[in-house]
Short mmCIF file of C-alpha atoms and ligand atoms in Angstrom, two decimals:
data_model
loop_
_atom_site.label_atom_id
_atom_site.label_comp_id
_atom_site.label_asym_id
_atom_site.label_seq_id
_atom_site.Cartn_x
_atom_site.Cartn_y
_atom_site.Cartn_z
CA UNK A 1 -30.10 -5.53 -11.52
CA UNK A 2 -26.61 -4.98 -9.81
CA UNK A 3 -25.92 -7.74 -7.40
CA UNK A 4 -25.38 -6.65 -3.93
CA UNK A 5 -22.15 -9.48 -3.49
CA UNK A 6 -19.10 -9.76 -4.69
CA UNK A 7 -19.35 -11.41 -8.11
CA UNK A 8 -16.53 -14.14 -7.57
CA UNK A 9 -16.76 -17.19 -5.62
CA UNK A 10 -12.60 -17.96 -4.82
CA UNK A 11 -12.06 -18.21 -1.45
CA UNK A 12 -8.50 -17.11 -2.09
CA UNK A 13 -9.64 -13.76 -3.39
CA UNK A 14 -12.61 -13.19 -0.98
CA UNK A 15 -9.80 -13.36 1.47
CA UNK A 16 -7.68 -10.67 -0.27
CA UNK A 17 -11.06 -8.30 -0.75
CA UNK A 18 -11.53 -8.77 2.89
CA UNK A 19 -8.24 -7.31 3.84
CA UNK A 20 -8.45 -4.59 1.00
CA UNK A 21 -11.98 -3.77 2.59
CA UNK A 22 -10.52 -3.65 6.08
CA UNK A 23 -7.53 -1.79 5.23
CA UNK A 24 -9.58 1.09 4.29
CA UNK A 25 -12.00 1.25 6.84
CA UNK A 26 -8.72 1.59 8.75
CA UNK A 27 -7.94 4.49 6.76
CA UNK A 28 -11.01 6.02 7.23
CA UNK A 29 -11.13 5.41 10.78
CA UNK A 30 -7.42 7.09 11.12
CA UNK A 31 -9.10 9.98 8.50
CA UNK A 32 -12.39 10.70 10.49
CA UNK A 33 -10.22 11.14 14.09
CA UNK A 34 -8.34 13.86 12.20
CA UNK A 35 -9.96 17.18 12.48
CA UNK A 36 -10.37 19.78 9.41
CA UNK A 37 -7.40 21.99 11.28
CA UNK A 38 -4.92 18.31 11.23
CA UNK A 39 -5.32 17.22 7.51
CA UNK A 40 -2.79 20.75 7.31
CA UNK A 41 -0.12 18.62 9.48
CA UNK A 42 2.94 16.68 8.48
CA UNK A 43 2.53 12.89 7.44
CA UNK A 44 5.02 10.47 7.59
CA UNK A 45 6.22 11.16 4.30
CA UNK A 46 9.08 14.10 3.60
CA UNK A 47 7.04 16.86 2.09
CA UNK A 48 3.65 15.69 2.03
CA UNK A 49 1.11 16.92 4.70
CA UNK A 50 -1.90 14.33 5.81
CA UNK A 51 -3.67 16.27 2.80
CA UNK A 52 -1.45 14.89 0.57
CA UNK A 53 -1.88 11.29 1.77
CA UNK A 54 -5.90 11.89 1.60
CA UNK A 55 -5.62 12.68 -2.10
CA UNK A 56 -3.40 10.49 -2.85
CA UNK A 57 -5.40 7.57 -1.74
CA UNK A 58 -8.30 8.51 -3.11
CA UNK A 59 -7.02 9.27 -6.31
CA UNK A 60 -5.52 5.91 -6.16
CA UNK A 61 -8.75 3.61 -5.59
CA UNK A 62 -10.07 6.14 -9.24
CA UNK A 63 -6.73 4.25 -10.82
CA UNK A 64 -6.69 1.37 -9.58
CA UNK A 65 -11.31 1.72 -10.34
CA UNK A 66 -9.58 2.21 -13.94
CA UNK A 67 -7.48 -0.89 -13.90
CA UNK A 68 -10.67 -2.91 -12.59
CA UNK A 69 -13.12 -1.47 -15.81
CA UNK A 70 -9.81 -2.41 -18.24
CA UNK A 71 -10.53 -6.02 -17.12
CA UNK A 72 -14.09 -5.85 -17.23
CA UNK A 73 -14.66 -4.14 -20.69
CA UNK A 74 -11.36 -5.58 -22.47
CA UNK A 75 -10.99 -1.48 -23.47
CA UNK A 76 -7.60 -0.43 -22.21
CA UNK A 77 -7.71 2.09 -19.55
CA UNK A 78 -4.31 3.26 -17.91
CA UNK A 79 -4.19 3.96 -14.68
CA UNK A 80 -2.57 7.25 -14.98
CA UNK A 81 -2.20 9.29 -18.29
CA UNK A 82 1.60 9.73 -17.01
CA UNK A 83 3.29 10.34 -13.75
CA UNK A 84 3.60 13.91 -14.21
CA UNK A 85 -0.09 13.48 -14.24
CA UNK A 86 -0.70 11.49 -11.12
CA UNK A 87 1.95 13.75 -8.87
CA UNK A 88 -0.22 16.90 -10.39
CA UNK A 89 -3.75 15.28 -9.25
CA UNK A 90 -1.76 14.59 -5.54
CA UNK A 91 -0.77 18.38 -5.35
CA UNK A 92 -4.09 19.53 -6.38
CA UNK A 93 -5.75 17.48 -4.38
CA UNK A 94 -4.48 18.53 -1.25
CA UNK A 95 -5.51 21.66 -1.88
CA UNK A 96 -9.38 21.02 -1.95
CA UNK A 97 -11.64 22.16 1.00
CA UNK A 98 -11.75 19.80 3.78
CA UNK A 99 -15.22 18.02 2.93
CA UNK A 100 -13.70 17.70 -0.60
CA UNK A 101 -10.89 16.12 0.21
CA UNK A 102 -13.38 13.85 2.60
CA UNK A 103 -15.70 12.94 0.01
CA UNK A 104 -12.89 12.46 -2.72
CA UNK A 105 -11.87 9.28 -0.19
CA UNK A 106 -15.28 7.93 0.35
CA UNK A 107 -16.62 8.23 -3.00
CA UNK A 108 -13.73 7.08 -4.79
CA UNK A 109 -13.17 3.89 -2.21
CA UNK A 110 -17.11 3.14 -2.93
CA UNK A 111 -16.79 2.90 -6.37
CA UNK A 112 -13.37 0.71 -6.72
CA UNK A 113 -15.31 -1.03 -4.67
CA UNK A 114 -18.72 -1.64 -6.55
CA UNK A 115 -16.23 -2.62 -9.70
CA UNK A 116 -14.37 -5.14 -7.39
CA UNK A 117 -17.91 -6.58 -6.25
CA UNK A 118 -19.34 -6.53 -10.01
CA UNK A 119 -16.15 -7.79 -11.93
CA UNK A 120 -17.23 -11.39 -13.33
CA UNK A 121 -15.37 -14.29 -11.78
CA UNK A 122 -13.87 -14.90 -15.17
CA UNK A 123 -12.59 -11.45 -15.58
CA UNK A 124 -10.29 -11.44 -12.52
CA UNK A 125 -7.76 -13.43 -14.77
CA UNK A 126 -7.77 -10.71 -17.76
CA UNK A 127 -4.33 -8.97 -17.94
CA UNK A 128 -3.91 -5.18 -17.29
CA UNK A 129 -1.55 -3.06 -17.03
CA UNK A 130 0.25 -0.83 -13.80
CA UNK A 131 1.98 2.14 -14.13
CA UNK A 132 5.09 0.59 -13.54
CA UNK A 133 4.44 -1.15 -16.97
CA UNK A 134 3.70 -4.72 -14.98
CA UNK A 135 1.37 -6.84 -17.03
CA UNK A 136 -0.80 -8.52 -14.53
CA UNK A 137 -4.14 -9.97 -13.73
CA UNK A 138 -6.92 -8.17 -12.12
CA UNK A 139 -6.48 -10.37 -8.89
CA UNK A 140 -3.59 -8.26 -8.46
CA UNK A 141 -5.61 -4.77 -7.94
CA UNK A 142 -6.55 -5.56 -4.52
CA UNK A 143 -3.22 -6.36 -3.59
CA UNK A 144 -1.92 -2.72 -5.18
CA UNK A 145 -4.66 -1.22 -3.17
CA UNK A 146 -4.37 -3.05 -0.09
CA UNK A 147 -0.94 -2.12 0.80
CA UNK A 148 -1.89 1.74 -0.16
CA UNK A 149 -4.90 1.86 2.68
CA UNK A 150 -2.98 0.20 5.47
CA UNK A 151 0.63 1.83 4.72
CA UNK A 152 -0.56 5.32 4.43
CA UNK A 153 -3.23 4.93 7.23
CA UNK A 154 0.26 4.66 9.26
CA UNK A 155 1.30 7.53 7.30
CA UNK A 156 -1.24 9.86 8.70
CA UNK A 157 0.82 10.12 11.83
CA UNK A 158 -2.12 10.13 13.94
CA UNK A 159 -2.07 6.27 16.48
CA UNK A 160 -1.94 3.82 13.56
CA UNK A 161 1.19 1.95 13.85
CA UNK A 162 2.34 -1.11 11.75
CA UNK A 163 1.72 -2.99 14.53
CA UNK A 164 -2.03 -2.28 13.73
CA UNK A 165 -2.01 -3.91 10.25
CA UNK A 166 -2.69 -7.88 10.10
CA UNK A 167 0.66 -9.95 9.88
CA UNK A 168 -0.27 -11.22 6.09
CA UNK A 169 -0.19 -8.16 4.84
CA UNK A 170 2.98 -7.51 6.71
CA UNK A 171 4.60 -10.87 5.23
CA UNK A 172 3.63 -9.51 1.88
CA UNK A 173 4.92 -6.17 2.39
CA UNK A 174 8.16 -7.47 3.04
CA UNK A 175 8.16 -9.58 0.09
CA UNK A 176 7.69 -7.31 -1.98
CA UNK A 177 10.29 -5.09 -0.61
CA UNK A 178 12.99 -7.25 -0.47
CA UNK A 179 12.29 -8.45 -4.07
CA UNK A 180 12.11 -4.78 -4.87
CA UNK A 181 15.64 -4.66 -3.46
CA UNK A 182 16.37 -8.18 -5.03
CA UNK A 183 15.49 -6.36 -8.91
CA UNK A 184 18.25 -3.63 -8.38
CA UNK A 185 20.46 -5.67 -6.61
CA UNK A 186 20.77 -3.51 -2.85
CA UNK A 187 20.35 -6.28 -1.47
CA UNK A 188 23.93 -7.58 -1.12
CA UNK A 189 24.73 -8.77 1.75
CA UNK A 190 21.76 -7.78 3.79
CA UNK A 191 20.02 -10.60 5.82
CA UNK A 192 16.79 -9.87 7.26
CA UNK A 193 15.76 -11.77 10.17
CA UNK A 194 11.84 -11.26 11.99
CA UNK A 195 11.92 -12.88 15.52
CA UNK A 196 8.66 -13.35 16.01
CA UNK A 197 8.35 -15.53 12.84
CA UNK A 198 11.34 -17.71 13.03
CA UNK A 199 12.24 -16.45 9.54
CA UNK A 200 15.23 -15.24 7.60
CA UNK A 201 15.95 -13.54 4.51
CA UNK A 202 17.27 -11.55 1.97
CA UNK A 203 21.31 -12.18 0.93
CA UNK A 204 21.24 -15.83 3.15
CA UNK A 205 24.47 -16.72 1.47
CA UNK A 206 26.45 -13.65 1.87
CA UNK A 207 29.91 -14.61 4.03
CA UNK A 208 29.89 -11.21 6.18
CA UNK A 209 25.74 -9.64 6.58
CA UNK A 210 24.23 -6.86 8.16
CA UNK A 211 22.20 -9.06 10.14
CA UNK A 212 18.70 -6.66 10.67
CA UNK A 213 16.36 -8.30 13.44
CA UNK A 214 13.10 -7.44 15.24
CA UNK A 215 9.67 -8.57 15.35
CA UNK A 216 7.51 -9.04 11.66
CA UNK A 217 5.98 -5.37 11.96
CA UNK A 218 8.79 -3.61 13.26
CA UNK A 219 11.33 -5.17 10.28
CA UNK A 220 8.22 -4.19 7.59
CA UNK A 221 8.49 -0.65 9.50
CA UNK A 222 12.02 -0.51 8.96
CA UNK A 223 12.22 -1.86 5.37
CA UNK A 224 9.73 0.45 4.35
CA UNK A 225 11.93 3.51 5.22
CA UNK A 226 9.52 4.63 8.39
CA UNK A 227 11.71 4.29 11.39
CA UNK A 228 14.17 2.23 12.97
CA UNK A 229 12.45 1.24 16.35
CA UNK A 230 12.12 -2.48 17.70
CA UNK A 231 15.32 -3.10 15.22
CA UNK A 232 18.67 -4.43 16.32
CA UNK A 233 20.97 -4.61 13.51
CA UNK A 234 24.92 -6.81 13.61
CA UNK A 235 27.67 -6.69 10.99
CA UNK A 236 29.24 -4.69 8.13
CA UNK A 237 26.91 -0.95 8.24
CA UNK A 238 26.33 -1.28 11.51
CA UNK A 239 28.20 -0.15 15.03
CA UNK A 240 27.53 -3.43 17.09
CA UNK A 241 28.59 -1.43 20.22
CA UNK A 242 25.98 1.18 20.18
CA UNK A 243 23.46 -0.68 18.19
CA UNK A 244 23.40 1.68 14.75
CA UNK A 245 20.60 0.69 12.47
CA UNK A 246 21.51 1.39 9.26
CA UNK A 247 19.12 3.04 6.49
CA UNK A 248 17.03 -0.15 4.90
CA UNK A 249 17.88 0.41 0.91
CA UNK A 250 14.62 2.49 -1.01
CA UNK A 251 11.95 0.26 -2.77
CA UNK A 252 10.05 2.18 -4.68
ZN1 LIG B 1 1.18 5.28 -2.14
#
């Protein structure tokens, strides 16, 4: 018989499944407000309509479902057979009927989560591999997907604002960002500060920064390439007089 609880006992990763769990019945909250007629309208994202966003999520719980069964079964199963791949299941996928595209989200978000709740304790720790070629454990899954439910639930363009997603998924966002930037080096001189959080960082050491300040979701907003409000920004880049934000660097 299938047990009916998550098969793990760490407290650490109970945590993270909570906020993974969360993060998409944010999504489908955000989803289920939009009517048939709105999954045609702009997202967030250049080019991509909120159908595009749909698909895209659900087709990533089936990968990241993929990852999940690699660690389970020790038989190597890739996310994505290639990228050209993935973007072709996005573009398709936005073109399914309404209920489709629906159903595509809750079926696919069920079943990465059955193989989250049935994964062994001692399979968490076996190694797989993302599609950026990063070898790393199954733990790591429900971080990949937990940054995909609550970012593009913002993405739908329809109330949810960063403000709406919890502030350790925030602090992890950023994280990853700036060590995102860190890797190909845009980083220089670029000195992040969140207000609300008393904490700085980035290019600390750099003589003359773009200082970049606001509260913890506004700077996550702002790194991620989704807006400038909330952000004051001092320095090289920037016109101090009028307050210019500039651009934060890309990150993925
Ligand atoms: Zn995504």
């Amino acid at each position: 018989m299938v047990a009916r609880h998550d098969q793990t006992t760490d407290p650490e990763l109970l945590a993270a499944l909570l906020q993974a769990r969360r993060g998409t019945a944010f999504f489908a909250r955000k989803l289920n407000e939009l009517t048939d007629a709105e999954l045609d309208g702009d997202s967030l994202l250049p080019g991509w309509t909120r159908r595009h966003i749909t698909a895209h999520i659900g087709h990533n719980a089936r990968a990241i479902a993929r990852l999940v069964e690699w660690a389970a079964t020790g038989v190597e199963t890739p996310m994505y057979a290639s990228t050209a791949v993935r973007d072709h299941e996005i573009d398709f996928g936005a073109t399914l009927s309404p209920i489709a595209l629906r159903h595509l989200f809750d079926h696919s978000a069920v079943h990465l989560n059955v193989e989250w709740r049935d994964l062994p304790g001692d399979a968490w720790h076996h190694t797989v591999r993302t599609i950026q070629g990063r070898e790393v454990p199954a733990t790591e899954t429900v971080w990949m997907r937990t940054r995909e439910v609550w970012m593009h639930a913002v993405d739908l363009d329809n109330g949810a604002s960063f403000r709406d997603i919890p502030a350790p998924v925030l602090e992890r966002l950023l994280t990853d960002i700036i060590g995102a930037w860190h890797t190909r080096g845009t980083d220089a001189g670029l000195v992040i500060k969140v207000t609300d959080q008393e904490l700085t960082l980035g290019d600390t050491t750099a003589e003359s920064a773009t200082v970049v300040s606001g509260p913890l979701a506004a700077v996550v907003q702002w790194a991620a390439g989704r807006g400038r409000s909330g952000i004051t920004a001092t320095g090289p880049g920037t016109e101090t007089t009028n307050g210019t934000v500039p651009a934060a660097p890309k990150w993925i």
